[in-house]
Short mmCIF file of N, CA, C and O in Angstrom, two decimals:
data_model
loop_
_atom_site.label_atom_id
_atom_site.label_comp_id
_atom_site.label_asym_id
_atom_site.label_seq_id
_atom_site.Cartn_x
_atom_site.Cartn_y
_atom_site.Cartn_z
N GLY A 266 -5.91 -74.11 56.88
CA GLY A 266 -7.29 -73.47 56.65
C GLY A 266 -8.12 -74.26 57.48
O GLY A 266 -9.45 -73.84 57.50
N ILE A 267 -7.78 -75.01 58.31
CA ILE A 267 -8.84 -75.75 59.63
C ILE A 267 -8.68 -74.36 60.72
O ILE A 267 -10.23 -74.34 60.99
N LEU A 268 -7.95 -73.78 60.87
CA LEU A 268 -7.99 -72.52 61.75
C LEU A 268 -8.58 -71.38 60.97
O LEU A 268 -9.92 -70.77 61.83
N ALA A 269 -9.15 -71.11 59.75
CA ALA A 269 -9.55 -70.45 59.33
C ALA A 269 -11.23 -70.65 59.24
O ALA A 269 -12.25 -69.91 59.79
N ALA A 270 -11.37 -72.16 58.97
CA ALA A 270 -12.60 -72.44 59.25
C ALA A 270 -13.38 -72.51 60.66
O ALA A 270 -14.33 -72.43 61.26
N ILE A 271 -12.78 -72.36 61.49
CA ILE A 271 -13.12 -72.25 63.20
C ILE A 271 -13.10 -70.50 63.41
O ILE A 271 -13.84 -70.04 64.20
N ALA A 272 -12.04 -69.90 62.71
CA ALA A 272 -12.16 -68.55 63.47
C ALA A 272 -13.10 -67.68 62.40
O ALA A 272 -13.65 -66.62 62.92
N VAL A 273 -13.24 -67.98 61.24
CA VAL A 273 -14.37 -66.90 60.68
C VAL A 273 -15.59 -67.08 61.08
O VAL A 273 -16.21 -65.89 61.21
N PRO A 274 -16.27 -67.91 61.27
CA PRO A 274 -17.73 -68.05 61.43
C PRO A 274 -18.02 -67.57 63.39
O PRO A 274 -18.49 -66.45 63.33
N GLN A 275 -16.51 -67.77 63.98
CA GLN A 275 -16.54 -66.70 64.98
C GLN A 275 -16.23 -65.35 65.08
O GLN A 275 -17.23 -64.35 65.77
N PHE A 276 -15.89 -64.78 64.29
CA PHE A 276 -15.68 -63.32 63.80
C PHE A 276 -16.90 -62.68 63.35
O PHE A 276 -17.09 -61.97 63.78
N GLN A 277 -17.49 -63.77 62.27
CA GLN A 277 -18.70 -62.84 61.84
C GLN A 277 -19.77 -63.23 63.09
O GLN A 277 -20.48 -62.22 62.92
N GLU A 278 -19.63 -63.60 63.70
CA GLU A 278 -20.95 -64.23 65.04
C GLU A 278 -20.82 -62.77 65.53
O GLU A 278 -21.61 -62.05 65.81
N HIS A 279 -19.31 -62.63 65.94
CA HIS A 279 -19.19 -61.38 66.64
C HIS A 279 -19.27 -60.09 65.93
O HIS A 279 -19.80 -58.94 66.69
N SER A 280 -19.01 -59.92 64.74
CA SER A 280 -19.30 -58.94 63.96
C SER A 280 -20.96 -58.52 63.48
O SER A 280 -21.59 -57.02 64.16
N VAL A 281 -21.94 -59.37 63.66
CA VAL A 281 -23.06 -59.62 63.79
C VAL A 281 -23.55 -58.83 65.55
O VAL A 281 -24.36 -58.16 65.59
N GLN A 282 -23.22 -59.20 66.22
CA GLN A 282 -23.53 -59.02 67.86
C GLN A 282 -22.91 -57.55 67.84
O GLN A 282 -24.33 -57.25 68.63
N ALA A 283 -22.23 -56.83 67.21
CA ALA A 283 -21.64 -55.82 67.49
C ALA A 283 -22.72 -54.75 66.78
O ALA A 283 -22.62 -53.42 67.21
N LYS A 284 -22.92 -55.37 65.57
CA LYS A 284 -23.83 -54.24 64.84
C LYS A 284 -25.01 -54.39 65.48
O LYS A 284 -25.78 -53.14 65.73
N GLU A 285 -26.02 -55.39 66.50
CA GLU A 285 -26.60 -55.56 66.80
C GLU A 285 -26.71 -54.36 68.12
O GLU A 285 -27.50 -53.75 68.41
N ALA A 286 -25.78 -54.70 68.65
CA ALA A 286 -25.61 -53.36 70.08
C ALA A 286 -25.35 -52.14 69.17
O ALA A 286 -26.43 -51.03 69.98
N VAL A 287 -24.99 -51.81 68.06
CA VAL A 287 -24.70 -50.11 67.74
C VAL A 287 -26.17 -50.13 67.16
O VAL A 287 -26.22 -49.06 67.49
N ALA A 288 -27.21 -50.90 66.47
CA ALA A 288 -28.38 -50.55 66.42
C ALA A 288 -29.24 -50.13 67.79
O ALA A 288 -29.85 -49.16 67.59
N LYS A 289 -29.27 -50.97 68.56
CA LYS A 289 -29.86 -50.98 69.71
C LYS A 289 -29.75 -49.52 70.36
O LYS A 289 -30.18 -48.43 70.99
N ASP A 290 -28.38 -48.89 70.85
CA ASP A 290 -27.59 -47.75 71.41
C ASP A 290 -28.12 -46.51 70.33
O ASP A 290 -28.67 -45.76 70.87
N SER A 291 -28.00 -46.89 69.05
CA SER A 291 -28.49 -45.67 68.22
C SER A 291 -30.19 -45.27 68.05
O SER A 291 -30.80 -44.43 68.47
N LEU A 292 -30.61 -46.29 68.32
CA LEU A 292 -32.18 -46.31 68.51
C LEU A 292 -32.78 -45.48 69.78
O LEU A 292 -33.25 -45.02 69.73
N ARG A 293 -32.14 -46.18 70.92
CA ARG A 293 -31.96 -45.54 72.43
C ARG A 293 -31.50 -43.62 71.97
O ARG A 293 -32.49 -43.10 72.56
N LEU A 294 -30.73 -43.55 71.50
CA LEU A 294 -30.23 -42.17 71.27
C LEU A 294 -31.25 -41.37 70.32
O LEU A 294 -31.65 -40.26 71.00
N LEU A 295 -31.65 -42.15 69.20
CA LEU A 295 -32.57 -41.57 68.61
C LEU A 295 -33.85 -41.12 69.28
O LEU A 295 -34.57 -40.13 69.28
N ARG A 296 -34.61 -42.20 70.13
CA ARG A 296 -35.82 -41.98 70.62
C ARG A 296 -35.65 -41.13 72.05
O ARG A 296 -36.56 -40.26 72.33
N GLY A 297 -34.30 -40.84 72.53
CA GLY A 297 -34.33 -39.77 73.65
C GLY A 297 -33.98 -38.38 73.23
O GLY A 297 -35.01 -37.22 73.59
N ALA A 298 -33.46 -37.99 71.72
CA ALA A 298 -33.61 -36.91 71.32
C ALA A 298 -35.12 -36.58 70.95
O ALA A 298 -35.33 -35.63 70.73
N ILE A 299 -35.82 -37.77 70.46
CA ILE A 299 -37.16 -37.32 69.98
C ILE A 299 -37.84 -36.56 71.27
O ILE A 299 -38.39 -35.57 70.87
N GLU A 300 -37.93 -37.74 72.26
CA GLU A 300 -38.82 -37.02 73.58
C GLU A 300 -37.90 -35.69 73.98
O GLU A 300 -38.77 -35.22 74.44
N LEU A 301 -36.85 -35.84 74.11
CA LEU A 301 -36.11 -34.15 74.35
C LEU A 301 -36.95 -33.13 73.35
O LEU A 301 -37.38 -31.91 74.07
N TYR A 302 -36.67 -33.40 72.27
CA TYR A 302 -37.36 -32.22 71.06
C TYR A 302 -38.38 -31.97 71.50
O TYR A 302 -38.86 -30.97 71.30
N ALA A 303 -39.39 -32.99 71.85
CA ALA A 303 -41.07 -32.95 72.17
C ALA A 303 -41.39 -32.18 73.02
O ALA A 303 -42.00 -31.21 73.45
N ALA A 304 -40.29 -32.73 74.37
CA ALA A 304 -40.67 -31.73 75.75
C ALA A 304 -40.15 -30.34 75.61
O ALA A 304 -40.89 -29.61 76.15
N ARG A 305 -39.69 -29.69 74.78
CA ARG A 305 -38.97 -28.61 74.41
C ARG A 305 -39.66 -27.98 73.65
O ARG A 305 -39.64 -26.60 73.10
N HIS A 306 -40.41 -28.44 72.47
CA HIS A 306 -41.57 -27.76 71.50
C HIS A 306 -42.89 -28.13 71.96
O HIS A 306 -43.43 -28.62 70.96
N GLY A 307 -43.13 -27.61 73.09
CA GLY A 307 -44.78 -28.20 73.28
C GLY A 307 -45.37 -29.49 73.04
O GLY A 307 -46.85 -29.30 72.59
N GLY A 308 -44.67 -30.69 73.18
CA GLY A 308 -44.92 -31.62 72.62
C GLY A 308 -45.28 -32.25 70.48
O GLY A 308 -45.25 -33.45 70.83
N VAL A 309 -44.84 -31.23 70.48
CA VAL A 309 -44.18 -31.58 68.67
C VAL A 309 -43.19 -31.75 68.85
O VAL A 309 -42.16 -31.75 68.94
N PRO A 310 -43.34 -33.44 67.93
CA PRO A 310 -41.82 -34.02 67.82
C PRO A 310 -41.24 -33.34 66.61
O PRO A 310 -41.54 -32.86 66.05
N PRO A 311 -39.83 -33.82 66.66
CA PRO A 311 -39.43 -33.49 65.06
C PRO A 311 -39.91 -33.87 63.82
O PRO A 311 -40.02 -35.08 64.20
N GLY A 312 -39.70 -33.14 62.75
CA GLY A 312 -39.89 -33.80 61.18
C GLY A 312 -41.06 -32.54 60.94
O GLY A 312 -41.10 -32.69 59.57
N TYR A 313 -41.60 -32.03 61.69
CA TYR A 313 -42.70 -30.92 60.57
C TYR A 313 -41.83 -29.56 61.04
O TYR A 313 -41.24 -28.97 61.58
N GLU A 314 -42.29 -29.13 59.98
CA GLU A 314 -41.57 -27.82 59.30
C GLU A 314 -42.50 -26.77 60.66
O GLU A 314 -43.15 -26.70 60.82
N ASP A 315 -41.53 -25.62 61.32
CA ASP A 315 -41.72 -24.74 62.49
C ASP A 315 -42.55 -25.50 63.29
O ASP A 315 -43.48 -24.72 64.10
N ASP A 316 -42.38 -26.44 63.68
CA ASP A 316 -42.97 -27.54 64.71
C ASP A 316 -44.28 -27.46 64.62
O ASP A 316 -45.20 -27.22 65.68
N ASP A 317 -45.25 -27.40 63.18
CA ASP A 317 -46.59 -27.11 63.25
C ASP A 317 -47.20 -29.07 62.60
O ASP A 317 -46.37 -29.38 61.50
N ALA A 318 -47.46 -29.12 63.59
CA ALA A 318 -47.99 -31.04 63.37
C ALA A 318 -49.06 -31.24 62.06
O ALA A 318 -49.48 -32.29 61.72
N GLY A 319 -49.48 -30.18 61.66
CA GLY A 319 -50.55 -30.22 60.76
C GLY A 319 -49.98 -30.24 59.20
O GLY A 319 -50.67 -30.48 58.49
N THR A 320 -48.79 -29.93 59.44
CA THR A 320 -47.71 -30.11 57.84
C THR A 320 -47.59 -31.58 57.94
O THR A 320 -47.09 -31.93 58.61
N ALA A 321 -46.82 -32.07 56.62
CA ALA A 321 -46.65 -33.20 56.09
C ALA A 321 -44.94 -33.10 56.56
O ALA A 321 -44.22 -32.17 56.84
N PRO A 322 -44.96 -34.42 57.24
CA PRO A 322 -43.30 -34.21 57.94
C PRO A 322 -42.45 -34.27 56.53
O PRO A 322 -42.83 -35.03 56.11
N ALA A 323 -41.44 -33.99 56.78
CA ALA A 323 -40.20 -34.33 55.76
C ALA A 323 -38.86 -34.80 56.73
O ALA A 323 -38.45 -34.10 57.96
N ASP A 324 -38.00 -35.57 56.38
CA ASP A 324 -36.91 -35.83 56.72
C ASP A 324 -35.81 -34.98 56.78
O ASP A 324 -35.05 -34.70 57.70
N SER A 325 -35.43 -33.69 56.01
CA SER A 325 -34.90 -32.49 56.05
C SER A 325 -35.17 -31.86 57.33
O SER A 325 -33.99 -31.33 58.14
N HIS A 326 -36.51 -31.68 57.89
CA HIS A 326 -36.97 -30.97 59.19
C HIS A 326 -36.26 -31.83 60.30
O HIS A 326 -35.84 -31.39 61.20
N PHE A 327 -36.56 -33.34 60.09
CA PHE A 327 -36.25 -34.24 61.08
C PHE A 327 -34.61 -33.80 61.66
O PHE A 327 -33.81 -33.67 62.54
N ASN A 328 -33.95 -34.23 60.17
CA ASN A 328 -32.39 -34.08 60.41
C ASN A 328 -31.87 -32.38 60.83
O ASN A 328 -31.08 -32.38 61.75
N ARG A 329 -32.66 -31.56 60.40
CA ARG A 329 -31.88 -30.39 60.87
C ARG A 329 -32.63 -29.88 62.32
O ARG A 329 -31.45 -29.85 62.86
N GLN A 330 -33.61 -30.32 62.52
CA GLN A 330 -34.06 -30.51 64.41
C GLN A 330 -33.34 -31.25 65.21
O GLN A 330 -33.02 -30.48 65.90
N VAL A 331 -32.71 -32.06 65.00
CA VAL A 331 -31.77 -32.83 65.95
C VAL A 331 -30.63 -33.02 65.67
O VAL A 331 -30.22 -33.18 66.78
N THR A 332 -29.90 -32.40 64.50
CA THR A 332 -28.75 -32.32 64.79
C THR A 332 -28.18 -31.11 64.73
O THR A 332 -27.27 -30.96 65.03
N VAL A 333 -28.45 -30.12 63.64
CA VAL A 333 -28.07 -28.81 63.65
C VAL A 333 -29.16 -27.62 64.70
O VAL A 333 -28.29 -27.12 65.62
N GLU A 334 -29.98 -27.40 64.82
CA GLU A 334 -30.69 -26.53 65.34
C GLU A 334 -30.73 -26.73 66.90
O GLU A 334 -30.12 -26.06 67.74
N GLY A 335 -31.30 -27.62 67.46
CA GLY A 335 -31.13 -28.38 68.96
C GLY A 335 -30.11 -28.85 69.21
O GLY A 335 -29.81 -29.33 70.70
N ARG A 336 -28.96 -29.81 68.63
CA ARG A 336 -28.08 -30.28 68.44
C ARG A 336 -28.28 -31.16 69.92
O ARG A 336 -27.69 -31.64 70.52
N TYR A 337 -29.40 -32.23 69.83
CA TYR A 337 -29.67 -33.19 70.52
C TYR A 337 -28.76 -33.97 69.88
O TYR A 337 -28.37 -35.34 70.94
N LEU A 338 -28.55 -34.44 68.81
CA LEU A 338 -27.40 -35.51 68.01
C LEU A 338 -26.38 -34.57 66.93
O LEU A 338 -26.78 -33.41 66.61
N SER A 339 -25.36 -35.43 67.72
CA SER A 339 -23.64 -34.24 66.77
C SER A 339 -24.39 -34.68 65.35
O SER A 339 -23.85 -34.18 64.08
N GLU A 340 -24.93 -36.27 65.32
CA GLU A 340 -25.18 -36.28 63.54
C GLU A 340 -26.05 -37.65 63.84
O GLU A 340 -25.98 -38.22 64.68
N MET A 341 -26.89 -37.67 62.51
CA MET A 341 -27.49 -38.62 62.44
C MET A 341 -26.79 -39.84 62.44
O MET A 341 -25.92 -40.01 62.07
N PRO A 342 -26.97 -40.90 63.55
CA PRO A 342 -26.14 -42.50 63.29
C PRO A 342 -26.63 -43.25 62.37
O PRO A 342 -27.87 -42.89 61.42
N GLU A 343 -25.71 -44.09 61.95
CA GLU A 343 -25.90 -45.00 60.79
C GLU A 343 -26.39 -45.93 60.94
O GLU A 343 -26.45 -46.72 62.16
N ASN A 344 -27.16 -46.81 60.15
CA ASN A 344 -27.95 -47.99 60.72
C ASN A 344 -26.21 -49.25 60.18
O ASN A 344 -25.93 -49.05 59.23
N PRO A 345 -26.23 -49.92 61.03
CA PRO A 345 -24.71 -50.24 61.15
C PRO A 345 -24.70 -51.59 60.35
O PRO A 345 -24.18 -52.16 59.85
N PHE A 346 -26.25 -52.11 59.92
CA PHE A 346 -26.33 -52.81 58.88
C PHE A 346 -25.80 -52.56 57.12
O PHE A 346 -25.85 -53.08 56.28
N ASN A 347 -26.66 -51.62 56.92
CA ASN A 347 -26.61 -50.85 55.75
C ASN A 347 -25.85 -49.67 55.60
O ASN A 347 -25.79 -49.15 54.46
N THR A 348 -25.26 -48.94 56.54
CA THR A 348 -24.55 -47.97 56.61
C THR A 348 -25.51 -46.66 56.09
O THR A 348 -24.54 -45.62 55.92
N ARG A 349 -26.50 -46.32 56.01
CA ARG A 349 -27.15 -45.44 55.79
C ARG A 349 -28.11 -44.99 57.22
O ARG A 349 -28.00 -45.24 57.78
N GLN A 350 -28.08 -43.47 57.14
CA GLN A 350 -28.63 -42.34 57.74
C GLN A 350 -29.37 -41.64 57.82
O GLN A 350 -30.39 -41.08 57.89
N ASP A 351 -30.32 -42.09 56.03
CA ASP A 351 -31.40 -41.14 56.27
C ASP A 351 -32.26 -42.11 56.52
O ASP A 351 -32.58 -43.26 56.85
N VAL A 352 -33.82 -41.13 56.00
CA VAL A 352 -34.69 -41.40 57.08
C VAL A 352 -36.03 -41.69 56.48
O VAL A 352 -36.29 -40.45 55.68
N LYS A 353 -36.77 -42.27 56.16
CA LYS A 353 -38.17 -42.64 55.44
C LYS A 353 -38.87 -42.41 56.73
O LYS A 353 -39.27 -42.69 57.83
N MET A 354 -39.72 -40.92 56.39
CA MET A 354 -40.80 -40.55 57.04
C MET A 354 -41.99 -41.51 56.43
O MET A 354 -42.47 -41.20 55.32
N ILE A 355 -43.15 -41.51 57.37
CA ILE A 355 -44.20 -41.74 57.32
C ILE A 355 -45.17 -40.81 57.79
O ILE A 355 -44.87 -40.29 58.62
N GLY A 356 -46.20 -40.50 57.01
CA GLY A 356 -47.19 -39.27 57.31
C GLY A 356 -47.39 -39.64 58.45
O GLY A 356 -48.21 -40.79 58.41
N ASN A 357 -48.58 -38.30 58.76
CA ASN A 357 -49.70 -38.35 59.58
C ASN A 357 -50.85 -39.45 60.15
O ASN A 357 -50.77 -40.19 60.72
N SER A 358 -51.00 -39.63 58.30
CA SER A 358 -51.98 -40.06 58.39
C SER A 358 -52.05 -41.87 57.92
O SER A 358 -52.94 -42.53 57.45
N GLU A 359 -50.62 -42.07 57.60
CA GLU A 359 -50.33 -43.41 56.96
C GLU A 359 -50.10 -44.17 57.72
O GLU A 359 -49.56 -44.00 59.24
N ALA A 360 -50.36 -45.67 57.79
CA ALA A 360 -50.07 -46.77 58.39
C ALA A 360 -48.49 -46.68 58.59
O ALA A 360 -47.68 -46.65 57.50
N PHE A 361 -47.90 -47.09 59.56
CA PHE A 361 -46.38 -47.56 59.70
C PHE A 361 -46.36 -48.62 59.16
O PHE A 361 -47.22 -49.90 59.56
N PRO A 362 -45.18 -48.95 58.35
CA PRO A 362 -44.95 -50.62 57.39
C PRO A 362 -45.13 -51.37 58.33
O PRO A 362 -44.49 -51.21 59.54
N GLY A 363 -45.64 -52.55 58.16
CA GLY A 363 -45.57 -53.71 58.57
C GLY A 363 -44.12 -54.22 58.93
O GLY A 363 -43.40 -54.90 59.51
N ASP A 364 -43.10 -54.07 57.82
CA ASP A 364 -41.97 -54.85 57.17
C ASP A 364 -40.95 -53.95 57.16
O ASP A 364 -41.21 -52.74 56.34
N PRO A 365 -39.83 -54.14 56.87
CA PRO A 365 -38.43 -53.14 57.05
C PRO A 365 -38.44 -53.80 54.98
O PRO A 365 -38.65 -54.11 54.88
N THR A 366 -38.25 -52.81 54.40
CA THR A 366 -37.13 -52.25 53.09
C THR A 366 -35.53 -52.68 53.38
O THR A 366 -35.16 -53.53 52.25
N GLY A 367 -35.31 -52.54 54.12
CA GLY A 367 -33.40 -52.19 54.05
C GLY A 367 -32.90 -51.07 53.13
O GLY A 367 -31.57 -50.77 52.61
N GLY A 368 -34.01 -50.23 52.51
CA GLY A 368 -33.63 -49.35 51.26
C GLY A 368 -33.66 -48.28 52.51
O GLY A 368 -33.01 -47.07 51.61
N PHE A 369 -33.55 -47.76 53.56
CA PHE A 369 -33.48 -46.53 54.39
C PHE A 369 -32.55 -47.26 55.81
O PHE A 369 -32.58 -48.24 55.62
N GLY A 370 -32.00 -46.18 56.34
CA GLY A 370 -31.46 -46.22 57.50
C GLY A 370 -32.16 -46.49 58.75
O GLY A 370 -32.18 -47.42 59.52
N TRP A 371 -33.35 -45.19 58.79
CA TRP A 371 -34.50 -45.49 59.73
C TRP A 371 -35.37 -45.21 59.39
O TRP A 371 -36.05 -44.60 58.18
N VAL A 372 -36.87 -45.92 59.82
CA VAL A 372 -38.27 -45.60 59.55
C VAL A 372 -38.67 -44.85 60.72
O VAL A 372 -38.67 -45.30 62.04
N TYR A 373 -39.29 -43.53 60.38
CA TYR A 373 -39.86 -42.58 61.38
C TYR A 373 -41.50 -41.81 61.30
O TYR A 373 -41.60 -41.83 59.87
N GLN A 374 -41.80 -42.01 62.13
CA GLN A 374 -43.55 -41.14 61.86
C GLN A 374 -43.65 -40.29 63.25
O GLN A 374 -43.90 -40.78 64.66
N PRO A 375 -43.54 -39.20 63.22
CA PRO A 375 -43.32 -38.29 63.94
C PRO A 375 -44.92 -38.05 64.81
O PRO A 375 -44.89 -37.76 65.68
N ALA A 376 -45.95 -38.46 63.93
CA ALA A 376 -47.26 -38.57 64.66
C ALA A 376 -47.23 -39.27 66.16
O ALA A 376 -48.25 -39.16 66.68
N THR A 377 -46.37 -40.57 66.03
CA THR A 377 -46.74 -41.34 67.11
C THR A 377 -45.10 -41.61 68.06
O THR A 377 -45.14 -42.38 68.68
N LYS A 378 -44.19 -40.58 67.32
CA LYS A 378 -43.03 -40.29 67.70
C LYS A 378 -42.04 -42.11 67.72
O LYS A 378 -41.32 -42.52 68.57
N THR A 379 -42.58 -42.76 66.53
CA THR A 379 -41.95 -44.20 66.29
C THR A 379 -40.87 -44.00 65.20
O THR A 379 -41.32 -43.59 64.42
N ILE A 380 -39.62 -44.63 65.97
CA ILE A 380 -38.51 -44.38 65.27
C ILE A 380 -38.26 -46.00 65.02
O ILE A 380 -37.85 -47.00 66.44
N ARG A 381 -38.07 -46.76 63.92
CA ARG A 381 -37.10 -48.40 64.00
C ARG A 381 -36.36 -48.28 62.98
O ARG A 381 -36.10 -47.80 62.00
N LEU A 382 -35.20 -49.59 63.09
CA LEU A 382 -34.35 -49.44 62.39
C LEU A 382 -34.92 -50.21 61.12
O LEU A 382 -35.75 -51.35 60.57
N ASP A 383 -34.47 -49.90 59.73
CA ASP A 383 -35.07 -50.25 58.88
C ASP A 383 -33.74 -51.47 58.16
O ASP A 383 -33.21 -51.22 57.30
N TRP A 384 -34.45 -52.88 58.81
CA TRP A 384 -33.62 -53.63 58.32
C TRP A 384 -33.90 -54.92 58.69
O TRP A 384 -34.57 -55.08 59.29
N PRO A 385 -34.17 -55.93 57.25
CA PRO A 385 -35.44 -57.38 57.56
C PRO A 385 -34.15 -58.18 58.60
O PRO A 385 -32.80 -57.89 58.53
N GLY A 386 -34.60 -59.41 59.10
CA GLY A 386 -33.72 -60.32 59.33
C GLY A 386 -34.37 -60.15 61.19
O GLY A 386 -34.72 -59.34 61.68
N THR A 387 -33.69 -61.25 61.82
CA THR A 387 -33.67 -60.96 63.25
C THR A 387 -32.68 -61.46 63.69
O THR A 387 -31.49 -61.83 63.23
N ASP A 388 -32.76 -61.38 65.18
CA ASP A 388 -31.25 -61.62 65.97
C ASP A 388 -31.06 -63.44 66.46
O ASP A 388 -31.98 -64.24 66.17
N LYS A 389 -30.14 -63.43 66.83
CA LYS A 389 -30.05 -64.84 67.73
C LYS A 389 -31.23 -65.07 68.54
O LYS A 389 -31.73 -66.37 68.70
N ASN A 390 -32.02 -64.40 68.83
CA ASN A 390 -33.25 -64.56 69.81
C ASN A 390 -34.37 -64.62 69.28
O ASN A 390 -35.62 -64.31 69.54
N ALA A 391 -34.53 -64.56 67.94
CA ALA A 391 -35.67 -64.37 66.97
C ALA A 391 -36.24 -62.98 66.89
O ALA A 391 -37.63 -63.17 66.34
N ILE A 392 -35.90 -62.12 67.58
CA ILE A 392 -36.69 -60.87 67.09
C ILE A 392 -35.96 -60.00 65.98
O ILE A 392 -34.63 -59.96 65.96
N ARG A 393 -37.11 -59.43 65.80
CA ARG A 393 -36.63 -58.99 64.31
C ARG A 393 -36.17 -57.43 64.57
O ARG A 393 -36.32 -56.87 65.45
N TYR A 394 -35.17 -56.85 63.73
CA TYR A 394 -34.14 -55.57 63.58
C TYR A 394 -35.22 -54.58 63.96
O TYR A 394 -35.06 -53.65 64.58
N PHE A 395 -36.48 -54.91 62.96
CA PHE A 395 -37.67 -54.00 62.64
C PHE A 395 -38.41 -53.51 64.23
O PHE A 395 -38.43 -52.54 64.17
N ASP A 396 -38.23 -54.39 64.90
CA ASP A 396 -38.85 -54.58 66.38
C ASP A 396 -38.01 -53.94 67.48
O ASP A 396 -38.28 -53.80 68.79
N TYR A 397 -36.28 -53.42 67.19
CA TYR A 397 -35.80 -53.31 68.43
C TYR A 397 -36.76 -51.92 68.78
O TYR A 397 -36.96 -51.22 68.39
#
């Protein structure tokens, strides 16, 4: 029992640190894919049908453009905290949410090329996961 009381918190801390590292790396990959896609498509980021930034963005276009068509990513990464891969799209004229809901894997606004982890809480340095 004493050993478990010592080992379990250590294991949990390492598990959270691993999730934080995966989240940061996944965001790095997603942001790189977005920038590369935009560079190859006349500055238009993924998420728009037929690369028309005047259309409403959709997660289906984003997923197809970065994983199937362009092969920028082999698959959408999972949010390591909730294991979701889905993307909440924010429209061109919508304000980017100030807080995460945890209901999606990622929150993305093509108009600003902003993508964030949809997870509440902070890391050990008091940085919000949403602000990674």
